Every structure is written in C-alpha cells, then in structure tokens.
Amino acid sequence: MAKNIPPKQNMLYVDYQNALSEKVGVLNGVSRRAFLGALKKNDRLLKTVFRSKNKEGYAFLNLPDDQAALLKIKKWVKKQGKHQWENIVLLGIGGSALGTIAIKEALIGQYQNPKIKPQFFAVDNIDPDHVAELLSVIDPVKSLFVVISKSGGTTEPLALHSVFREKLIGKGVKDLKKHFVFITGTGGNTLRKFGKKEGIDCFDIPPKIGGRFSVLSSVGLLPATLLGIDTNALLRGAKKMREMVKKATPEKNPALILACLQYLLDKRKRKVMTVMMPYSNRLFRIGDWYRQLLAESIGKKSTVGPTPITALGTTDQHSQLQLYNEGPNNKWFIFLRLLKYKNEIKLGNHLPDNLSFLNGKKLNQIIDAALQGTVGSLTKNKRPNVTIDIPKIDAESIGMLLMLFEIQVALLGLMYKVNAFNQPGVEESKKITKSLLSKKT
Ligand code: PA5
C-alpha cells in the first residue's frame, strides 16, 4: 500500500491524506484502493501527454528548453536600458495576462517600492475608469507598453493599444514605435501586421501553444525579464518539474496525484468545485491563473467542468470558511502552504490575558497555525482537502508550480475526454462583441 510521501523541507510535496475516505469518510473521500487504481490507470495517459509534446496544445512542455527565445528576449531587454522606462504596462487579457501577473506578484509582490523603477502595471480590462486611474498615476511618455495577444485580434488589448497610442500622440510623442513591443502568435494576424506597418518590435508565441499555457513563452518571459526576474531560474524550475513528473512513480507523482484526486472527487464524490487557497499573498495570483487554466481547459460539456474558486488564507477564513465548513459539501480544497516566508515578523509582548498566547510569537507561526486550523476543521467536517507544501518562493519554485499545474490540466483533458486546449465558448463571445461593434449606430 502506498503511504504518503514523507515531507522533505526542500521539495514540493503533496499531502493528500485528507482527501481519502480514511479521513473524511466514504461518502466524501476517495478510497485508497480507488485512488491507487486511478494512479496506475492514468499513468498511461500521463505518458500520452509527454508523447504528444509536439502536438497542438501540448507544446508548452517544450518551452523550458527554448534557450534561443530567452536569449533573444534578454538582448532586446538590454537595449531597452537606454530608455530608463519608469513603467512597464502590460496590455493583454486571459492567458495573455494572468500568468505574468502571477509571476510578478509571486516574485516582486503586490506593492512596489515607488522608488524602484520600472514599476509594473497590467491592464487586463477595458473598464474606462480603471484605465483613467492608471493614466492618473503613470506618465505614458515614460512608459513601455507590452501588448500581448496570441490571436492578435482580441478586442480588449487592441482597444487598449489604441487608447495609449492616442495618449502618446496627444503628448506630442513622435517616435511611437519605441513605446511599444508586441507579443503575438506566428502568422499574419492583425496585431502583427499593424506592428510591421509601424515598425514595432514583435516577439513570437510559438505555434501549438494555447493562451493559458503560454506563460513560459515570450508572453511571461519578456515582461519578467524587463522587471529583472531571474527567467533562467523560472525555466530551470519548470524543466525540473517536467522531468520529475515524467520519471516519478505514480505514487510519488504530484501531477498525477492532483489529476486523479480532481477527477475522482468530482466524478465520484460530487465535489464539483475546486477551491485553491494559498496561505500567502504572493501566491494568490497563482490561484487566479490556475482558475483560468482549469476552467477554460476542462469546462467543455454540460456534464464536464469543475468550477475553480480562488481564496486567500487567512483573509478568506473570515469570508468563505463558514460556507466551506458547513455549507453544501460539494467542494474540495487545494491549500498552498509556504514553508519559509521571505520575512519573519515578531509580535510584541504586551497582549493581555486571553490573547497572551500570541506574545512573542511570529506572524509566520500564526499563519501556519491558522492553516492547520482550517485544514483540521475541514477534515473534521468531512471536506476533502490536500496541502501542497512549497519550501520557499523563488523563480525556480514558481517555474515548478506553473509546470506542475499545466501538466495536471493537460492530463485532466485526457481523463475527462475533452480538448483541454481550445476555448470555443470564449471565441463565441468575442465574435458577438465584434459584430455588435461593427453595426453602424
Ligand atoms: O487561454 C486562452 O486562449 C484565452 O484565455 C486567451 O488567452 C484570451 O482570450 C486572450 O486571447 P488572445 O491572447 O488571443 O488575445
């Protein structure tokens, strides 16, 4: 019988005991036997994922090896040094924004020291008030705009490009092209054609890579390099995870474990919602990125599609946990537990009587105890959950996480028997929007 893998402080580790029936009962948890059977059966499908690495969609597996693309990006970014950009502004949406936002928040944080340049802003909406707000805090003349669209024809990034272009013209900028760089799919799409006409530098998103699987291509690497993130380490981490998942035995394979639990809990135990809850602000947007990855990849038929939810610990203990613990038992939980935060922050010793247990403690201990409290209460209430231990946050560990979830979701596509790499439901809405806007008013 497979035992849970013993935790190693320097390795990512998935603790899945609380998803098993032994802990949360047969109605809500997966029996060890069914789980082991699923691991064995689906290991074959995982091999299919790796064998398909040159096929449509699966090519994200090759991205960590693309040193030539990274070198090209680094050379270009080096040349940007002369402009001393104060702001890097990403204009993109969905898979063309969420991964980069997740990387930036994980490795730089949410609040940036205003003295450190460049500052990063991502505009992934066309809310006019949001755009106006950004324009009130940045000077477009001191900004580089990174326009990302795989199709090169999505309304939002193209509209945003036009807005900022107009602002630059309004400010008397003559050399517009130096303020923009485009990242788009190969082939003659609208954005690429426009870039060519205006002489704007353009980076390719390699073929056979879907938007939400593109974070380790130029889509994430170019903005990350502009922000000084160690992109070599990011790719190294992704490669490490890929190789580990490729070689690991089923019982020790984190991608296979997570995919099997997702499938069994959804299909057999009616846990139709997946809550990803990092106990780390820095990892919160990874949860957001995962939300898209799982929803858009697997939500394809009226009978197939777990609903992903993102929550933040401890914040959402005080907003969602009541529902999670006592509401409908139709969810399962993935906790991201950080073993070592970058900082240790200690409390004072002045707290009185009933709070004196906090005296002299570190926030680090308190947040971890709170996580254990949540896990403990959910398990007691028979709500299946897993905890992924993450030793620390650095570029390598983030690369590992991104690759882990991408492989899990690619595998889920095969398990649920859906095409994980298309998004007809998204395309449909894009078409309707365009036709509405094309009507003469
Ligand atoms: O994952 C996807 O393919 C989508 O979410 C796209 O990323 C999103 O619709 C934006 O499309 P594009 O990058 O073509 O502008």
Tab-separated table of C-alpha atoms and ligand atoms in Angstrom:
chain	number	residue	atom	x	y	z
A	1	MET	CA	0.000	0.000	0.000
A	2	ALA	CA	1.306	3.410	-0.912
A	3	LYS	CA	1.967	5.664	2.029
A	4	ASN	CA	2.001	9.397	1.779
A	5	ILE	CA	5.404	10.677	0.734
A	6	PRO	CA	7.403	11.858	3.755
A	7	PRO	CA	7.790	15.645	3.728
A	8	LYS	CA	11.136	16.988	2.682
A	9	GLN	CA	11.825	20.562	3.620
A	10	ASN	CA	13.485	21.351	0.283
A	11	MET	CA	10.919	19.730	-2.003
A	12	LEU	CA	7.456	20.464	-3.177
A	13	TYR	CA	5.252	17.889	-1.511
A	14	VAL	CA	1.586	16.990	-1.926
A	15	ASP	CA	-0.088	15.751	1.255
A	16	TYR	CA	-3.287	14.049	0.087
A	17	GLN	CA	-4.267	12.031	3.189
A	18	ASN	CA	-7.215	14.303	3.941
A	19	ALA	CA	-8.757	13.565	0.565
A	20	LEU	CA	-9.022	9.867	1.334
A	21	SER	CA	-12.066	8.134	2.799
A	22	GLU	CA	-9.977	7.084	5.825
A	23	LYS	CA	-10.011	10.733	6.879
A	24	VAL	CA	-13.235	12.194	5.508
A	25	GLY	CA	-15.474	9.133	5.184
A	26	VAL	CA	-16.587	7.050	2.231
A	27	LEU	CA	-19.258	9.485	1.093
A	28	ASN	CA	-16.781	12.315	0.652
A	29	GLY	CA	-13.321	10.849	0.300
A	30	VAL	CA	-11.672	8.610	-2.242
A	31	SER	CA	-10.889	5.084	-1.060
A	32	ARG	CA	-7.183	4.297	-1.036
A	33	ARG	CA	-7.892	1.403	-3.357
A	34	ALA	CA	-9.726	3.541	-5.923
A	35	PHE	CA	-7.023	6.163	-5.670
A	36	LEU	CA	-4.196	3.701	-6.262
A	37	GLY	CA	-6.149	2.150	-9.115
A	38	ALA	CA	-6.618	5.570	-10.721
A	39	LEU	CA	-2.924	6.391	-10.342
A	40	LYS	CA	-1.990	3.188	-12.096
A	41	LYS	CA	-4.554	3.547	-14.859
A	42	ASN	CA	-3.873	7.204	-15.605
A	43	ASP	CA	-0.110	6.874	-15.557
A	44	ARG	CA	-0.621	5.591	-19.092
A	45	LEU	CA	-2.385	8.833	-20.026
A	46	LEU	CA	0.413	10.847	-18.486
A	47	LYS	CA	2.795	9.049	-20.835
A	48	THR	CA	0.482	10.057	-23.692
A	49	VAL	CA	0.804	13.685	-22.570
A	50	PHE	CA	4.596	13.503	-22.822
A	51	ARG	CA	4.489	11.622	-26.132
A	52	SER	CA	2.282	14.390	-27.548
A	53	LYS	CA	4.751	17.178	-26.807
A	54	ASN	CA	4.895	18.255	-30.430
A	55	LYS	CA	1.161	18.185	-30.975
A	56	GLU	CA	-1.286	21.077	-30.834
A	57	GLY	CA	-1.607	22.330	-27.276
A	58	TYR	CA	0.930	20.009	-25.646
A	59	ALA	CA	3.901	22.000	-26.972
A	60	PHE	CA	4.011	24.009	-23.706
A	61	LEU	CA	6.123	21.081	-22.486
A	62	ASN	CA	8.974	22.219	-24.745
A	63	LEU	CA	9.055	25.830	-23.557
A	64	PRO	CA	11.654	25.326	-20.775
A	65	ASP	CA	14.147	24.195	-23.453
A	66	ASP	CA	13.785	27.261	-25.649
A	67	GLN	CA	17.024	28.993	-24.680
A	68	ALA	CA	17.204	30.765	-28.065
A	69	ALA	CA	13.914	32.563	-27.369
A	70	LEU	CA	15.136	33.633	-23.928
A	71	LEU	CA	18.430	34.878	-25.324
A	72	LYS	CA	16.636	36.980	-27.916
A	73	ILE	CA	14.448	38.485	-25.200
A	74	LYS	CA	17.451	39.243	-22.980
A	75	LYS	CA	19.298	41.009	-25.804
A	76	TRP	CA	16.272	43.119	-26.586
A	77	VAL	CA	15.641	43.977	-22.930
A	78	LYS	CA	19.275	45.020	-22.526
A	79	LYS	CA	18.830	47.533	-25.328
A	80	GLN	CA	15.809	48.972	-23.552
A	81	GLY	CA	18.115	50.071	-20.728
A	82	LYS	CA	18.825	53.328	-22.516
A	83	HIS	CA	15.198	54.412	-22.225
A	84	GLN	CA	15.132	54.031	-18.424
A	85	TRP	CA	11.435	53.217	-18.518
A	86	GLU	CA	9.591	54.221	-15.381
A	87	ASN	CA	6.689	51.920	-16.141
A	88	ILE	CA	6.122	48.639	-17.878
A	89	VAL	CA	2.466	48.400	-18.819
A	90	LEU	CA	1.094	45.064	-19.970
A	91	LEU	CA	-1.953	45.214	-22.222
A	92	GLY	CA	-3.453	41.748	-22.591
A	93	ILE	CA	-6.241	39.582	-21.268
A	94	GLY	CA	-6.842	35.989	-20.083
A	95	GLY	CA	-3.906	33.761	-20.905
A	96	SER	CA	-2.060	36.793	-22.220
A	97	ALA	CA	-2.020	38.450	-18.796
A	98	LEU	CA	-2.768	36.144	-15.861
A	99	GLY	CA	0.494	34.176	-15.905
A	100	THR	CA	2.647	37.290	-15.990
A	101	ILE	CA	0.629	38.859	-13.186
A	102	ALA	CA	1.078	35.666	-11.138
A	103	ILE	CA	4.853	35.657	-11.686
A	104	LYS	CA	5.195	39.343	-10.860
A	105	GLU	CA	3.133	39.127	-7.682
A	106	ALA	CA	4.954	35.994	-6.516
A	107	LEU	CA	8.449	37.312	-7.115
A	108	ILE	CA	8.107	41.059	-6.649
A	109	GLY	CA	4.995	41.337	-4.513
A	110	GLN	CA	1.853	43.401	-4.694
A	111	TYR	CA	3.101	46.768	-3.501
A	112	GLN	CA	6.154	48.036	-5.281
A	113	ASN	CA	8.527	50.464	-3.683
A	114	PRO	CA	7.737	53.596	-5.748
A	115	LYS	CA	11.441	54.458	-5.818
A	116	ILE	CA	12.260	51.263	-7.697
A	117	LYS	CA	11.909	51.522	-11.467
A	118	PRO	CA	10.372	50.192	-13.591
A	119	GLN	CA	7.002	49.829	-11.938
A	120	PHE	CA	4.713	47.169	-13.373
A	121	PHE	CA	1.067	47.600	-14.305
A	122	ALA	CA	-1.184	45.104	-16.019
A	123	VAL	CA	-4.296	46.368	-17.733
A	124	ASP	CA	-6.432	43.307	-18.357
A	125	ASN	CA	-9.744	45.071	-18.603
A	126	ILE	CA	-11.311	47.802	-20.687
A	127	ASP	CA	-13.129	49.452	-17.805
A	128	PRO	CA	-12.722	53.157	-18.690
A	129	ASP	CA	-12.450	54.165	-15.015
A	130	HIS	CA	-9.670	51.645	-14.462
A	131	VAL	CA	-7.777	52.939	-17.491
A	132	ALA	CA	-8.275	56.540	-16.379
A	133	GLU	CA	-6.992	55.618	-12.919
A	134	LEU	CA	-3.824	54.213	-14.408
A	135	LEU	CA	-3.381	57.294	-16.562
A	136	SER	CA	-3.577	59.410	-13.434
A	137	VAL	CA	-0.564	57.647	-11.914
A	138	ILE	CA	1.710	56.971	-14.898
A	139	ASP	CA	3.233	59.198	-17.489
A	140	PRO	CA	2.792	57.369	-20.818
A	141	VAL	CA	5.848	59.172	-22.164
A	142	LYS	CA	7.963	57.327	-19.573
A	143	SER	CA	6.256	54.008	-20.226
A	144	LEU	CA	6.824	50.939	-22.327
A	145	PHE	CA	3.605	49.186	-23.374
A	146	VAL	CA	3.813	45.429	-23.847
A	147	VAL	CA	0.841	44.395	-25.974
A	148	ILE	CA	0.150	40.665	-25.802
A	149	SER	CA	-2.398	38.778	-27.866
A	150	LYS	CA	-1.901	35.305	-29.243
A	151	SER	CA	-4.607	35.660	-31.872
A	152	GLY	CA	-3.601	39.249	-32.482
A	153	GLY	CA	-7.258	40.104	-32.891
A	154	THR	CA	-8.795	40.283	-29.417
A	155	THR	CA	-10.844	43.431	-28.917
A	156	GLU	CA	-9.543	44.340	-25.444
A	157	PRO	CA	-5.762	44.521	-25.984
A	158	LEU	CA	-6.197	46.129	-29.398
A	159	ALA	CA	-8.572	48.735	-27.976
A	160	LEU	CA	-6.175	49.421	-25.099
A	161	HIS	CA	-3.277	49.743	-27.507
A	162	SER	CA	-5.231	52.359	-29.397
A	163	VAL	CA	-6.042	54.298	-26.202
A	164	PHE	CA	-2.417	54.524	-25.067
A	165	ARG	CA	-1.208	55.276	-28.594
A	166	GLU	CA	-3.603	58.216	-28.711
A	167	LYS	CA	-2.370	59.429	-25.323
A	168	LEU	CA	1.211	59.342	-26.549
A	169	ILE	CA	0.282	61.238	-29.704
A	170	GLY	CA	-1.609	63.735	-27.552
A	171	LYS	CA	1.569	64.291	-25.570
A	172	GLY	CA	3.475	65.093	-28.734
A	173	VAL	CA	5.433	61.821	-28.936
A	174	LYS	CA	6.745	61.403	-32.470
A	175	ASP	CA	8.631	58.120	-32.163
A	176	LEU	CA	5.675	55.963	-31.182
A	177	LYS	CA	7.262	52.647	-32.013
A	178	LYS	CA	9.799	52.789	-29.220
A	179	HIS	CA	6.946	52.836	-26.669
A	180	PHE	CA	5.538	49.510	-27.787
A	181	VAL	CA	6.516	45.900	-28.097
A	182	PHE	CA	4.111	43.260	-29.383
A	183	ILE	CA	3.947	39.600	-28.419
A	184	THR	CA	1.734	37.545	-30.675
A	185	GLY	CA	1.206	34.265	-32.488
A	186	THR	CA	3.081	33.456	-35.646
A	187	GLY	CA	1.182	34.051	-38.849
A	188	GLY	CA	-0.164	37.237	-40.313
A	189	ASN	CA	-2.624	38.353	-37.652
A	190	THR	CA	-3.908	41.907	-37.230
A	191	LEU	CA	-1.562	42.887	-34.399
A	192	ARG	CA	1.491	41.566	-36.217
A	193	LYS	CA	0.528	43.353	-39.445
A	194	PHE	CA	-0.019	46.573	-37.567
A	195	GLY	CA	3.320	46.191	-35.786
A	196	LYS	CA	5.064	45.647	-39.091
A	197	LYS	CA	3.466	48.753	-40.551
A	198	GLU	CA	4.509	50.878	-37.590
A	199	GLY	CA	7.974	49.318	-37.207
A	200	ILE	CA	7.212	47.950	-33.726
A	201	ASP	CA	9.378	45.100	-32.431
A	202	CYS	CA	7.417	41.887	-32.308
A	203	PHE	CA	8.070	38.636	-30.406
A	204	ASP	CA	6.545	35.306	-31.352
A	205	ILE	CA	4.382	32.994	-29.296
A	206	PRO	CA	5.493	29.641	-30.716
A	207	PRO	CA	2.853	27.615	-32.564
A	208	LYS	CA	0.866	24.840	-30.854
A	209	ILE	CA	0.797	26.696	-27.544
A	210	GLY	CA	-2.549	27.796	-26.138
A	211	GLY	CA	-3.017	31.193	-24.480
A	212	ARG	CA	-3.386	29.875	-20.928
A	213	PHE	CA	-0.433	27.516	-21.392
A	214	SER	CA	1.830	30.273	-22.724
A	215	VAL	CA	3.239	31.756	-19.511
A	216	LEU	CA	6.687	30.233	-20.040
A	217	SER	CA	6.961	31.608	-23.580
A	218	SER	CA	7.747	35.211	-24.529
A	219	VAL	CA	4.318	36.031	-23.008
A	220	GLY	CA	5.687	35.691	-19.473
A	221	LEU	CA	9.410	35.808	-20.132
A	222	LEU	CA	9.616	39.201	-21.817
A	223	PRO	CA	7.790	41.198	-19.128
A	224	ALA	CA	9.546	39.184	-16.407
A	225	THR	CA	12.961	39.966	-17.914
A	226	LEU	CA	12.042	43.658	-18.118
A	227	LEU	CA	11.296	43.500	-14.384
A	228	GLY	CA	14.638	41.898	-13.567
A	229	ILE	CA	13.195	38.494	-12.662
A	230	ASP	CA	15.561	35.534	-12.971
A	231	THR	CA	13.993	33.978	-16.060
A	232	ASN	CA	16.715	31.308	-16.308
A	233	ALA	CA	15.643	30.046	-12.895
A	234	LEU	CA	11.996	30.185	-13.884
A	235	LEU	CA	12.648	27.899	-16.859
A	236	ARG	CA	15.012	25.731	-14.812
A	237	GLY	CA	12.250	25.140	-12.269
A	238	ALA	CA	9.742	24.294	-14.991
A	239	LYS	CA	12.190	21.856	-16.539
A	240	LYS	CA	12.930	20.234	-13.175
A	241	MET	CA	9.236	19.689	-12.570
A	242	ARG	CA	8.676	18.348	-16.082
A	243	GLU	CA	11.474	15.812	-15.688
A	244	MET	CA	10.355	14.852	-12.206
A	245	VAL	CA	6.770	14.274	-13.326
A	246	LYS	CA	7.991	12.338	-16.355
A	247	LYS	CA	10.044	9.930	-14.254
A	248	ALA	CA	8.278	9.687	-10.904
A	249	THR	CA	6.452	6.524	-9.921
A	250	PRO	CA	2.668	7.022	-9.842
A	251	GLU	CA	2.507	7.162	-6.017
A	252	LYS	CA	5.083	9.943	-5.944
A	253	ASN	CA	3.943	11.879	-8.967
A	254	PRO	CA	2.434	15.235	-7.934
A	255	ALA	CA	0.775	15.971	-11.307
A	256	LEU	CA	-0.777	12.512	-11.467
A	257	ILE	CA	-1.872	12.645	-7.818
A	258	LEU	CA	-3.550	16.036	-8.273
A	259	ALA	CA	-5.225	14.998	-11.528
A	260	CYS	CA	-6.569	11.729	-10.092
A	261	LEU	CA	-7.931	13.441	-6.995
A	262	GLN	CA	-9.566	16.163	-9.073
A	263	TYR	CA	-11.229	13.596	-11.302
A	264	LEU	CA	-12.328	11.125	-8.629
A	265	LEU	CA	-13.581	13.738	-6.185
A	266	ASP	CA	-15.564	15.483	-8.914
A	267	LYS	CA	-16.974	12.461	-10.715
A	268	ARG	CA	-17.428	10.026	-7.842
A	269	LYS	CA	-17.919	12.245	-4.801
A	270	ARG	CA	-19.672	15.195	-6.451
A	271	LYS	CA	-17.076	17.735	-5.360
A	272	VAL	CA	-17.874	19.926	-8.328
A	273	MET	CA	-15.906	22.942	-7.128
A	274	THR	CA	-12.178	23.181	-6.585
A	275	VAL	CA	-11.001	25.804	-4.136
A	276	MET	CA	-7.346	26.782	-4.386
A	277	MET	CA	-6.351	28.601	-1.226
A	278	PRO	CA	-2.771	29.770	-0.821
A	279	TYR	CA	-1.699	30.944	2.626
A	280	SER	CA	0.495	33.552	1.015
A	281	ASN	CA	-0.451	36.829	-0.646
A	282	ARG	CA	2.410	36.285	-3.034
A	283	LEU	CA	0.864	33.059	-4.272
A	284	PHE	CA	-2.684	34.365	-4.508
A	285	ARG	CA	-2.451	35.236	-8.183
A	286	ILE	CA	-1.092	31.766	-8.956
A	287	GLY	CA	-4.525	30.669	-7.756
A	288	ASP	CA	-6.095	33.144	-10.154
A	289	TRP	CA	-4.008	31.881	-13.041
A	290	TYR	CA	-4.973	28.297	-12.125
A	291	ARG	CA	-8.624	29.319	-12.035
A	292	GLN	CA	-8.452	30.157	-15.734
A	293	LEU	CA	-6.318	27.137	-16.567
A	294	LEU	CA	-8.773	24.682	-15.054
A	295	ALA	CA	-11.995	26.446	-16.067
A	296	GLU	CA	-11.188	27.174	-19.692
A	297	SER	CA	-9.413	23.890	-20.320
A	298	ILE	CA	-11.867	21.449	-18.795
A	299	GLY	CA	-15.232	23.250	-18.850
A	300	LYS	CA	-16.302	21.931	-22.209
A	301	LYS	CA	-19.504	19.885	-21.943
A	302	SER	CA	-22.634	20.355	-19.876
A	303	THR	CA	-21.526	17.344	-17.851
A	304	VAL	CA	-17.830	18.221	-17.584
A	305	GLY	CA	-16.212	21.142	-15.838
A	306	PRO	CA	-15.217	21.581	-12.219
A	307	THR	CA	-15.712	25.176	-11.083
A	308	PRO	CA	-12.466	26.621	-9.736
A	309	ILE	CA	-12.549	29.132	-6.897
A	310	THR	CA	-9.634	31.145	-5.562
A	311	ALA	CA	-9.395	32.057	-1.900
A	312	LEU	CA	-6.649	33.535	0.269
A	313	GLY	CA	-5.598	32.385	3.723
A	314	THR	CA	-6.056	33.686	6.310
A	315	THR	CA	-8.135	36.528	4.790
A	316	ASP	CA	-10.896	34.303	3.421
A	317	GLN	CA	-11.190	32.308	6.622
A	318	HIS	CA	-13.189	35.342	7.654
A	319	SER	CA	-15.215	35.456	4.468
A	320	GLN	CA	-15.604	31.962	2.992
A	321	LEU	CA	-14.762	29.380	5.630
A	322	GLN	CA	-18.242	29.305	7.159
A	323	LEU	CA	-19.600	28.184	3.788
A	324	TYR	CA	-16.728	25.785	3.194
A	325	ASN	CA	-17.165	24.099	6.579
A	326	GLU	CA	-20.932	23.986	6.955
A	327	GLY	CA	-22.453	24.773	3.547
A	328	PRO	CA	-23.025	22.209	0.782
A	329	ASN	CA	-20.327	19.543	0.807
A	330	ASN	CA	-19.672	19.962	-2.925
A	331	LYS	CA	-16.117	21.332	-2.915
A	332	TRP	CA	-12.620	20.070	-2.429
A	333	PHE	CA	-9.664	22.167	-1.393
A	334	ILE	CA	-6.076	22.632	-2.511
A	335	PHE	CA	-4.033	24.545	0.064
A	336	LEU	CA	-0.704	26.091	-0.894
A	337	ARG	CA	1.412	26.130	2.260
A	338	LEU	CA	4.617	28.136	2.265
A	339	LEU	CA	7.251	26.523	4.488
A	340	LYS	CA	9.509	29.557	4.580
A	341	TYR	CA	8.313	33.115	4.092
A	342	LYS	CA	10.918	35.662	2.994
A	343	ASN	CA	10.429	37.584	6.233
A	344	GLU	CA	9.961	36.774	9.883
A	345	ILE	CA	7.881	39.298	11.756
A	346	LYS	CA	7.608	39.144	15.508
A	347	LEU	CA	4.826	40.427	17.755
A	348	GLY	CA	5.360	42.375	20.965
A	349	ASN	CA	4.784	41.091	24.496
A	350	HIS	CA	2.015	43.384	25.630
A	351	LEU	CA	-1.096	41.360	24.814
A	352	PRO	CA	-3.350	40.755	27.794
A	353	ASP	CA	-4.828	37.597	29.341
A	354	ASN	CA	-6.909	35.835	26.729
A	355	LEU	CA	-4.556	36.815	23.908
A	356	SER	CA	-1.315	36.339	25.819
A	357	PHE	CA	-0.641	33.152	23.849
A	358	LEU	CA	0.298	35.483	20.983
A	359	ASN	CA	3.020	37.269	22.955
A	360	GLY	CA	6.435	36.932	21.369
A	361	LYS	CA	5.092	34.797	18.522
A	362	LYS	CA	5.937	35.402	14.878
A	363	LEU	CA	3.320	36.092	12.192
A	364	ASN	CA	4.917	33.095	10.479
A	365	GLN	CA	3.832	30.764	13.291
A	366	ILE	CA	0.383	32.289	13.472
A	367	ILE	CA	-0.389	31.976	9.763
A	368	ASP	CA	0.787	28.359	9.766
A	369	ALA	CA	-1.311	27.543	12.826
A	370	ALA	CA	-4.283	29.184	11.093
A	371	LEU	CA	-3.729	26.999	8.039
A	372	GLN	CA	-3.610	23.921	10.223
A	373	GLY	CA	-6.774	25.133	11.922
A	374	THR	CA	-8.571	25.419	8.581
A	375	VAL	CA	-7.306	22.041	7.379
A	376	GLY	CA	-8.252	20.462	10.704
A	377	SER	CA	-11.763	21.909	10.738
A	378	LEU	CA	-12.473	20.985	7.114
A	379	THR	CA	-11.234	17.444	7.666
A	380	LYS	CA	-13.357	17.134	10.801
A	381	ASN	CA	-16.357	18.298	8.761
A	382	LYS	CA	-15.551	15.667	6.130
A	383	ARG	CA	-14.482	18.127	3.444
A	384	PRO	CA	-11.704	16.570	1.356
A	385	ASN	CA	-8.526	18.618	1.026
A	386	VAL	CA	-4.880	18.416	0.019
A	387	THR	CA	-1.969	20.593	1.058
A	388	ILE	CA	0.911	21.372	-1.271
A	389	ASP	CA	3.997	22.284	0.740
A	390	ILE	CA	6.165	24.819	-1.065
A	391	PRO	CA	9.622	25.212	0.506
A	392	LYS	CA	10.029	28.869	-0.481
A	393	ILE	CA	9.110	31.359	-3.168
A	394	ASP	CA	11.778	31.984	-5.764
A	395	ALA	CA	11.855	31.964	-9.547
A	396	GLU	CA	12.721	28.275	-9.632
A	397	SER	CA	9.873	27.217	-7.346
A	398	ILE	CA	7.386	29.344	-9.290
A	399	GLY	CA	8.550	27.730	-12.546
A	400	MET	CA	7.971	24.360	-10.882
A	401	LEU	CA	4.452	25.232	-9.777
A	402	LEU	CA	3.438	26.573	-13.180
A	403	MET	CA	4.636	23.437	-14.959
A	404	LEU	CA	3.054	21.169	-12.339
A	405	PHE	CA	-0.408	22.619	-12.856
A	406	GLU	CA	-0.078	22.814	-16.634
A	407	ILE	CA	0.747	19.097	-16.800
A	408	GLN	CA	-2.055	18.276	-14.345
A	409	VAL	CA	-4.589	20.119	-16.511
A	410	ALA	CA	-3.292	18.641	-19.797
A	411	LEU	CA	-3.708	15.218	-18.201
A	412	LEU	CA	-7.181	16.108	-16.937
A	413	GLY	CA	-8.165	16.870	-20.528
A	414	LEU	CA	-7.476	13.222	-21.398
A	415	MET	CA	-9.155	11.923	-18.262
A	416	TYR	CA	-12.320	13.961	-18.789
A	417	LYS	CA	-12.096	13.271	-22.547
A	418	VAL	CA	-12.245	16.935	-23.604
A	419	ASN	CA	-9.920	19.075	-25.689
A	420	ALA	CA	-8.059	20.992	-22.983
A	421	PHE	CA	-6.549	23.399	-25.471
A	422	ASN	CA	-9.444	25.094	-27.228
A	423	GLN	CA	-11.975	27.613	-25.942
A	424	PRO	CA	-14.952	27.764	-28.319
A	425	GLY	CA	-17.071	29.359	-25.596
A	426	VAL	CA	-14.651	32.277	-25.388
A	427	GLU	CA	-14.367	32.672	-29.132
A	428	GLU	CA	-18.144	32.862	-29.441
A	429	SER	CA	-18.344	35.854	-27.122
A	430	LYS	CA	-15.502	37.563	-28.979
A	431	LYS	CA	-17.431	37.175	-32.259
A	432	ILE	CA	-20.689	38.588	-30.865
A	433	THR	CA	-18.830	41.581	-29.377
A	434	LYS	CA	-17.189	42.301	-32.707
A	435	SER	CA	-20.418	42.068	-34.658
A	436	LEU	CA	-22.178	44.421	-32.216
A	437	LEU	CA	-19.405	46.956	-32.530
A	438	SER	CA	-19.397	46.639	-36.308
A	439	LYS	CA	-23.042	47.712	-36.566
A	440	LYS	CA	-23.494	51.281	-37.690
A	441	THR	CA	-25.250	53.278	-34.972
B	1	PA5	O1	-6.383	30.792	-22.971
B	1	PA5	C1	-6.823	31.394	-23.926
B	1	PA5	O2	-6.592	31.042	-25.102
B	1	PA5	C2	-7.658	32.648	-23.773
B	1	PA5	O3	-7.949	32.916	-22.444
B	1	PA5	C3	-6.896	33.824	-24.349
B	1	PA5	O4	-5.669	33.934	-23.695
B	1	PA5	C4	-7.669	35.139	-24.224
B	1	PA5	O5	-8.934	35.025	-24.771
B	1	PA5	C5	-6.901	36.238	-24.952
B	1	PA5	O6	-6.690	35.885	-26.278
B	1	PA5	P1	-5.510	36.480	-27.118
B	1	PA5	O7	-4.219	36.172	-26.439
B	1	PA5	O8	-5.621	35.840	-28.452
B	1	PA5	O9	-5.742	37.972	-27.188
